Structures are given as structure tokens and as C-alpha cells.
XYZ file of C-alpha atoms in Angstrom:
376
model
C -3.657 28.451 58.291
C -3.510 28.689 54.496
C -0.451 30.347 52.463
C -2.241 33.949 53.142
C -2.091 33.368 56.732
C -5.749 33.446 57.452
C -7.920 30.824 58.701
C -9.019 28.008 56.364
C -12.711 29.393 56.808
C -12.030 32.424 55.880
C -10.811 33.687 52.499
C -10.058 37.543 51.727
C -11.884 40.360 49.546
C -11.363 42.494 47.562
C -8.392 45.620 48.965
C -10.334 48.536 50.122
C -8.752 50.418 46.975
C -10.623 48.183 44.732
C -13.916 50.057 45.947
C -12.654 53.599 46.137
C -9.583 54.177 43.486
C -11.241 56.408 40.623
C -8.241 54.696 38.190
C -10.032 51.398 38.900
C -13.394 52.289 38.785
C -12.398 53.965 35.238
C -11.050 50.070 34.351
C -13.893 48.810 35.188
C -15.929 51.696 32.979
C -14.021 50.499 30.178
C -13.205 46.296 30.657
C -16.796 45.477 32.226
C -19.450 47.888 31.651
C -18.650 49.103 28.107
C -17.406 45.435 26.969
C -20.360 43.073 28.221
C -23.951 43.482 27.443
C -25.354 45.511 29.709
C -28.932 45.644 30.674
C -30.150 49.309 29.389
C -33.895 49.799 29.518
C -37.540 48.007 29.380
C -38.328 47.567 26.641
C -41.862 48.465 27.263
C -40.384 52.222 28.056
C -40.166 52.164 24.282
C -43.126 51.197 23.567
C -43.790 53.509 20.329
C -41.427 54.452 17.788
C -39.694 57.622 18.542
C -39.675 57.047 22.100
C -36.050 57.130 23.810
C -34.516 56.781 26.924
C -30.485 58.031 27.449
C -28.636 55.632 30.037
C -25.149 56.087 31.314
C -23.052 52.992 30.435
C -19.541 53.299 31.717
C -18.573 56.231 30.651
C -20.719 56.748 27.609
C -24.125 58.041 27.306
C -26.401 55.908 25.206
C -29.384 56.835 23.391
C -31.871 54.298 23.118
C -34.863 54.338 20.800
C -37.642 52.389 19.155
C -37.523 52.678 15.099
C -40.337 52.675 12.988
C -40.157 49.082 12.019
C -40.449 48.241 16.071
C -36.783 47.310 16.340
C -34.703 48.672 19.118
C -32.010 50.996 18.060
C -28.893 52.377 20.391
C -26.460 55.012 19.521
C -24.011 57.425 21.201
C -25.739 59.993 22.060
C -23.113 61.943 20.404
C -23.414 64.530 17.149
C -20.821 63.312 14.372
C -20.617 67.084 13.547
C -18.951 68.451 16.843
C -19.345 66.516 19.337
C -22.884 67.896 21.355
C -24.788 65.761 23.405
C -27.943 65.015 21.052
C -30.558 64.224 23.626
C -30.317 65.869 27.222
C -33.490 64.614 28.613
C -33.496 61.208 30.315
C -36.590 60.224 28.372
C -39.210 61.581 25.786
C -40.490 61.085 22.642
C -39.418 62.387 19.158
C -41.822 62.508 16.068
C -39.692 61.061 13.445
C -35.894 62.478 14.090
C -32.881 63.523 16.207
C -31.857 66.848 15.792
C -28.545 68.134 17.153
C -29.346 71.354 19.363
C -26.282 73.051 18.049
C -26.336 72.975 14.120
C -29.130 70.888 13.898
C -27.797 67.791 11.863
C -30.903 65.685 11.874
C -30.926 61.979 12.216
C -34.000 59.565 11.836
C -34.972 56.784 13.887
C -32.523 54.505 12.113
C -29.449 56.859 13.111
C -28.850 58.040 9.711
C -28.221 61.633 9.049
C -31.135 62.856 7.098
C -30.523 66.903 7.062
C -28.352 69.517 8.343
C -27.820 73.240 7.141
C -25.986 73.370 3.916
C -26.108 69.472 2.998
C -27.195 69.667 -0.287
C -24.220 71.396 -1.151
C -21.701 68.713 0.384
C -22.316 65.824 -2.153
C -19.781 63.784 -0.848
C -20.704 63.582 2.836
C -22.268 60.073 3.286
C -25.463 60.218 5.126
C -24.785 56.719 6.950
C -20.908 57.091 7.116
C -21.482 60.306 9.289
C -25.031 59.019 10.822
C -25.149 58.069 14.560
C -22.868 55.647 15.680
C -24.705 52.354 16.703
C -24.162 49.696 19.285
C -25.195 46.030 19.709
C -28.551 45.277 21.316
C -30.729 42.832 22.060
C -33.868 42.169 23.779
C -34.210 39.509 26.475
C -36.751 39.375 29.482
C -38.694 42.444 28.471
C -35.145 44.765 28.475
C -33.193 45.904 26.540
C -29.597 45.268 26.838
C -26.871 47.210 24.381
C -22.972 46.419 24.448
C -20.410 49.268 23.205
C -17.681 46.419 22.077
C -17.195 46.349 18.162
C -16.892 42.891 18.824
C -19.959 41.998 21.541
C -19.369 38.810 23.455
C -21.776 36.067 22.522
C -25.295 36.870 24.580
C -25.254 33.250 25.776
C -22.462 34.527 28.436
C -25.805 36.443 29.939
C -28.184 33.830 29.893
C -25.417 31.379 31.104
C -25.546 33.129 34.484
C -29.252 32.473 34.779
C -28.387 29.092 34.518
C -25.510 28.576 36.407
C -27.915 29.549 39.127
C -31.782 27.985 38.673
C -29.402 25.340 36.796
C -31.326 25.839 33.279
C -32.796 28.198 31.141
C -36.445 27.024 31.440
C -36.826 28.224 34.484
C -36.789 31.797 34.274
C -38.948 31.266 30.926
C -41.787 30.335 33.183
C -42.686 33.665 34.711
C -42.413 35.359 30.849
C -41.200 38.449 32.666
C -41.212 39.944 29.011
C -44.903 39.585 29.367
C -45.534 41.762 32.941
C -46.058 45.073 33.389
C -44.532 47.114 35.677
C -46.484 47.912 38.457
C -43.948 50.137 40.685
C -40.437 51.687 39.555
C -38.275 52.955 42.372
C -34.774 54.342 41.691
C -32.350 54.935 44.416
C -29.176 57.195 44.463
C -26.938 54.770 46.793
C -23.824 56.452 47.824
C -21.757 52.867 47.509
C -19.607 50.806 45.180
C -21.485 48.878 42.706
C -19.107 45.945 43.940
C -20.618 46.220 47.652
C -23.733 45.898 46.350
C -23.530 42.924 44.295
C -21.585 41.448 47.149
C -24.427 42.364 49.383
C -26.909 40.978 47.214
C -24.936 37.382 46.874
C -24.826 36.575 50.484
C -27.517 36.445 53.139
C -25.119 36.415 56.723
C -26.285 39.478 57.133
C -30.156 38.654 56.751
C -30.804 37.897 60.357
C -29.552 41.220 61.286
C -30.993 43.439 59.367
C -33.788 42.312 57.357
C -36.549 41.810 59.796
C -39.524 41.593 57.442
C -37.614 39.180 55.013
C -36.798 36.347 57.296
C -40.363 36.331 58.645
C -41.049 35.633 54.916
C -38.530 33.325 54.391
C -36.970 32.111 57.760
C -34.172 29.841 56.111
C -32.449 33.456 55.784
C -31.775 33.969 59.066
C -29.461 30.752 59.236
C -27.359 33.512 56.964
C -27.008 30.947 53.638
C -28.367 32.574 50.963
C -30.309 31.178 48.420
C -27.510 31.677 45.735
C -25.286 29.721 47.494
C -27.038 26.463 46.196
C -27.970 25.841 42.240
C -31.832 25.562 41.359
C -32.752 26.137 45.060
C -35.301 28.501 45.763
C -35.729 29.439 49.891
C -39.403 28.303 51.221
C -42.243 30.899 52.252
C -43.029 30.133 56.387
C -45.597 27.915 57.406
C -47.941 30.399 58.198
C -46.983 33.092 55.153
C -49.591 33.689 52.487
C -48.028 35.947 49.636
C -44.495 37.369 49.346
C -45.709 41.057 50.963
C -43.925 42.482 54.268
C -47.344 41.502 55.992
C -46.912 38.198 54.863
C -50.488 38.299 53.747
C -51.884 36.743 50.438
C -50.102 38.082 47.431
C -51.160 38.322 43.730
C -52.248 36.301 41.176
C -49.795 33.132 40.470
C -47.808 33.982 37.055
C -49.259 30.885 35.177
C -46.329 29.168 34.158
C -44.970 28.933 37.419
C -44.704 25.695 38.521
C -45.521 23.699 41.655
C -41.913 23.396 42.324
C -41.687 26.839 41.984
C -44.192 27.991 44.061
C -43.940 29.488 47.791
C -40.337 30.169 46.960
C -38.343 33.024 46.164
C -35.347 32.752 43.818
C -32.130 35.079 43.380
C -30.237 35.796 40.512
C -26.787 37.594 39.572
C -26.278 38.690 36.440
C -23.325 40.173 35.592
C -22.482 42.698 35.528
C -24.939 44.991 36.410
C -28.113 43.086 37.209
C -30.291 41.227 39.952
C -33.559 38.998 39.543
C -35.851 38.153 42.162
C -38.516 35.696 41.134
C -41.364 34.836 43.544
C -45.281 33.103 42.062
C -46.723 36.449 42.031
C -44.221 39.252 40.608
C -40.496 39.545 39.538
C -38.570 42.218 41.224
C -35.883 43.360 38.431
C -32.588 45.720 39.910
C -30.524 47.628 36.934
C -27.262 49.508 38.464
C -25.922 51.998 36.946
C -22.572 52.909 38.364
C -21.739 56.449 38.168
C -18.508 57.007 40.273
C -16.358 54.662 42.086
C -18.604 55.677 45.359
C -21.867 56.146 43.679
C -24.428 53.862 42.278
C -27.794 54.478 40.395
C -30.233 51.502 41.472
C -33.393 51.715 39.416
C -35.771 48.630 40.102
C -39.054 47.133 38.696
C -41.920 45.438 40.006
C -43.452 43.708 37.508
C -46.737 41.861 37.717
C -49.577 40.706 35.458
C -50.913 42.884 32.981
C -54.151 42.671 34.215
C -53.185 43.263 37.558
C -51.819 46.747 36.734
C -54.305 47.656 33.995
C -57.220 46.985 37.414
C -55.368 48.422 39.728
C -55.351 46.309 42.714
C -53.130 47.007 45.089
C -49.785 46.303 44.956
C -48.033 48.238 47.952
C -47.501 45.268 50.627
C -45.393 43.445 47.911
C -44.012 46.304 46.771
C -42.943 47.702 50.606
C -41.502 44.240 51.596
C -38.758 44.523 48.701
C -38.924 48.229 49.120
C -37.826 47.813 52.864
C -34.769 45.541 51.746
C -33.520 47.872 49.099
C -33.222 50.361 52.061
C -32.065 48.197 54.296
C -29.182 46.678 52.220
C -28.236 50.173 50.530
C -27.963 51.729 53.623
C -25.427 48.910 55.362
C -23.691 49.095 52.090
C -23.265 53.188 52.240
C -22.140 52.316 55.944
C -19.333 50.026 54.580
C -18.084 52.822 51.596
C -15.945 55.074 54.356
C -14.194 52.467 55.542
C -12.972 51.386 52.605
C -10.300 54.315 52.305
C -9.387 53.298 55.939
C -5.595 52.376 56.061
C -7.220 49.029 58.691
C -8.801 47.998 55.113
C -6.056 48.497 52.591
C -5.956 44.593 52.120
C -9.372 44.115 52.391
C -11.358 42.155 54.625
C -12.896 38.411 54.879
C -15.564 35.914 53.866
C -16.522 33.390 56.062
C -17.665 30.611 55.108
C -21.176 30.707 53.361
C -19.909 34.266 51.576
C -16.964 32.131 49.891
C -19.298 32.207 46.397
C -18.523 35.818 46.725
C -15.146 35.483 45.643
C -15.876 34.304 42.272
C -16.900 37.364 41.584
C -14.408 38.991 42.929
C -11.808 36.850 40.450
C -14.168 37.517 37.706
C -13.417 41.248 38.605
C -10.341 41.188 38.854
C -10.122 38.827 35.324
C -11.877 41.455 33.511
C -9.186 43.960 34.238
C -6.026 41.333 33.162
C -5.203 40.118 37.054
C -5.180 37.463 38.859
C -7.074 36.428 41.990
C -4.094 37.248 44.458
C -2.881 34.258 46.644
């Protein structure tokens, strides 16, 4: 037995309050989501100037736009005059401005304030010192990801998560996700902790039991290891499996710079902290959360594929179910889990067994984030 009295296989979680306490969830609004980048939009949602999208990052709305130079601009989507929400609608298109819906203070592309009633007769109002209030971005992997710190964390903390999993950067570079189109977009309204369902997504022990379809494509899963668990290692397609589709019939055409190595394997990435990657030779599957409440999670996720295999059409619906089916599959243990959380059986949490035990780095990184230690 170890100093917490468990098992030396097992190691504890997270206490159920850490997935249903609105005063943590509101931490981690304001230590995780609104200090590290955050992955916002793709980019190819903005793909001419004027064109926004408004995302909910902790407990900000963000307005994210394409300027006319082509560079990606964020603000709050917040007037400097009183306070009105400047854009309501999720996405659109504007022809050259912002303009407030209240007192219509106008703001161009670049977030500086270019009208509003009366202006000419306030000389000493700076246009840029009351314009929109920016934040950081940057593009990566055909997104765009923002951060709300003044001070933004180096972006190399992102891409170092790539590579602490596929063990170098190169890798991902191969499938130039910033180069596919996206051939399907499905966005889910999961009723869960954004913590169960990275913790869902780490670990495959539950693979076996309720993901059917994926262990026929990849039947290492159901020996419940997941393919996180090991750096660089991508799990193997069966024998007898032709394309990664929940048929297991031929796929799509092979991204180019995927390797030999690389092929006939599927690979799984965390990023923190909102983030997963799926890479198989064919398409990328791309997860954004978006967490909304302490029991409520946006999931909005991409297929993306070759250009020309979206511009012709072909048909992309047996890759796009197999993933499709998992989503539902995972979301719906994790929404089974949420209840239980508040249970008085889980107020110190539960246990990892063995080849979960990964899982509780993030849990310390979690609990880093918000100035605590991993308890003992």
C-alpha cells in the first residue's frame, strides 16, 4: 500500500468537486483558458477580410476577424463606449467595420474606432486608445489560436505537447493539416466536464467496451493501452482493414507527406488545454472544446481531407461515421460519469489503474495551473 492507502497500481483522480464546483470551474476560466493559447477558429472560416467568428473563451467572448491586409485580428467583443456586446451572431461577414448596435461607435477591421455620433466634436478621444481591445493570436495548423494574457506564454509550450507525444515536431508537419479542407464539421453539446473528456480521450481501458467499430480498426485498443501512453507510437490498422472508415473499407487519398512509417496507423494527440488531434494517412480529425459551465462542454470537430477531395466530392461519410460513432460513444459514457461526481461515494475521487496513470499528469498540471499541489 502506498502513503494514500491505495494499492501501488492504482493512483487517485481528481475529487468529484473538481468536476462539478462552479468556484473551480470559474479558476479554471481564468488560470487555464484565458491564460494559455487557446485554439479559437480555422482559419479557413476567415477566409476573406471582414469575415468573423465570436468564440467563448473562459469567460470572455472573443471576436475574431480577418483584416484587410489578410492578418488575423481578435478582440473583446466588447464596445469601449458602454459595454454592449458588438457582434451577437456566431459568424458572418462585415463589409469594412464593426458597429456597436447601441450608439453605433464604429470600428474597422484593425479594431480602431473609426466613427461614432458626435466624434468630431471630442478632439481629444484617441481613436486607438478607445478602439477594440486586442488579444494575442497566432496561426498554427490551419487555426487560429488567441490568448487573453497581457503577457501570452511562449507558443512553443503548444507545439511542445505535439512533441512530447509523436516525440518531434516533424511529424505532424507531414500531413500540412493547414493545407486540408474540411470536409465534415460536427459540433456536439456534451453535458460533461471538459476534464472527463480529456481524461476520456487520454486512455483507451475503456476501448474494448464501448467502441466496437474502433477496435475492429485498430485491435491493439482493445488490450485497453492507448496509443498516448507510448511517445511516437502510432496503433496499427488490422490485417485485413483497408482505410480508417467504420467499414474498414479503403479510405481516401494518402496525404502525401505521410510517411511509410506513418502509414496504416492512427496517432493521438493532447493539446492542452482545450484540444485533440487524430492523424490517420487519409484525413486529420481536429476536436476544439469549448467549456461553457463546470457540467457543460461545446465539442466542435473537423474532418479535414484533401482539397481536391472536397472540391470533387467523393464521399466521405464511412470515415466520417467511424469517428462520428466514437464522439458519441465517448460523450455519452462521459455524460454518464457527470452525476456521480456530486455523489458524497466520490468526494475524493476515484482511481487509475495502471495504463490510465499518464492521466494524472494532467491532473497535476490542473491542479498547477490553479497554485496547488498534486495531493499525496
Amino acid at each position: 500500500m502506498t502513503s494514500t492507502g491505495l494499492p501501488e497500481s492504482l493512483i487517485a483522480t481528481l475529487p468529484g468537486s473538481a468536476y462539478t464546483d462552479p468556484g473551480v470551474f470559474a479558476q479554471e476560466q481564468e488560470h487555464i483558458f484565458e491564460a494559455m493559447w487557446f485554439c479559437a477558429v480555422r482559419s479557413a472560416d476567415l477566409a476573406a477580410p471582414g469575415a468573423f467568428r465570436t468564440v467563448q473563451v473562459g469567460r470572455e467572448s472573443i471576436l475574431v476577424t480577418r483584416a484587410r491586409d489578410q492578418s488575423v485580428r481578435a478582440f473583446f467583443n466588447v464596445c469601449r463606449h458602454r459595454g454592449a456586446k458588438l457582434c451577437t451572431a456566431e459568424s458572418g461577414e462585415v463589409k469594412r467595420a464593426f458597429q456597436c448596435p447601441y450608439h453605433a461607435w464604429t470600428y474597422d477591421l484593425t479594431g480602431k474606432l473609426v466613427a461614432a455620433p458626435n466624434l468630431t466634436k471630442m478632439p481629444d478621444v484617441s481613436r486607438t486608445e478607445y478602439g477594440l481591445a486586442a488579444v494575442a493570436t497566432r496561426e498554427w495548423l490551419g487555426y487560429v489560436w488567441v490568448c487573453l494574457a497581457e503577457n501570452p506564454p511562449p507558443f512553443d509550450e503548444v507545439v511542445q505537447d505535439v512533441v512530447a507525444r509523436l516525440g518531434d515536431a516533424e511529424s505532424i508537419e507531414r500531413y500540412s493539416i493547414e493545407d486540408l479542407d474540411v470536409g465534415r464539421r460536427i459540433v456536439y453539446d456534451v453535458r460533461a466536464n471538459w476534464k472527463l473528456i480529456v481524461e476520456n480521450f487520454m486512455e483507451c481501458y475503456h476501448c474494448a467496451t464501448i467502441h466496437p467499430e474502433l477496435t475492429e480498426v485498430l485491435p491493439e485498443f482493445a488490450d485497453g493501452y492507448a496509443a498516448q501512453y507510448y511517445v511516437g507510437h502510432g496503433a496499427e490498422f488490422g490485417a485485413d482493414v483497408k482505410g480508417f472508415t467504420v467499414d474498414g473499407s479503403e479510405g481516401l487519398d494518402r496525404i502525401p507527406g505521410v510517411t511509410e512509417d506513418q502509414d496504416r496507423r492512427y496517432y493521438a494527440i493532447t493539446v492542452r488545454p482545450q484540444v485533440f488531434i487524430n492523424l490517420v494517412p487519409d484525413h486529420v480529425i481536429f476536436h476544439r472544446m469549448y467549456p461553457v459551465a463546470a457540467d457543460r462542454t461545446i465539442v466542435e470537430c473537423d474532418w479535414l481531407y484533401l482539397k481536391h477531395v472536397v472540391e470533387s466530392g467523393k464521399d466521405v461519410s464511412r470515415s466520417v461515421e467511424l469517428f462520428d460513432r466514437v464522439n458519441r460513444q465517448d460523450f455519452d459514457a462521459c455524460e454518464r460519469c457527470q452525476p456521480a461526481m456530486n455523489s458524497r461515494l466520490y468526494a475524493k475521487g476515484g482511481v487509475l489503474v495502471p495504463s490510465e496513470h499518464h492521466i494524472g499528469e494532467f491532473h497535476t498540471f490542473v491542479q498547477e495551473r490553479l497554485g496547488a499541489g498534486r495531493p499525496r
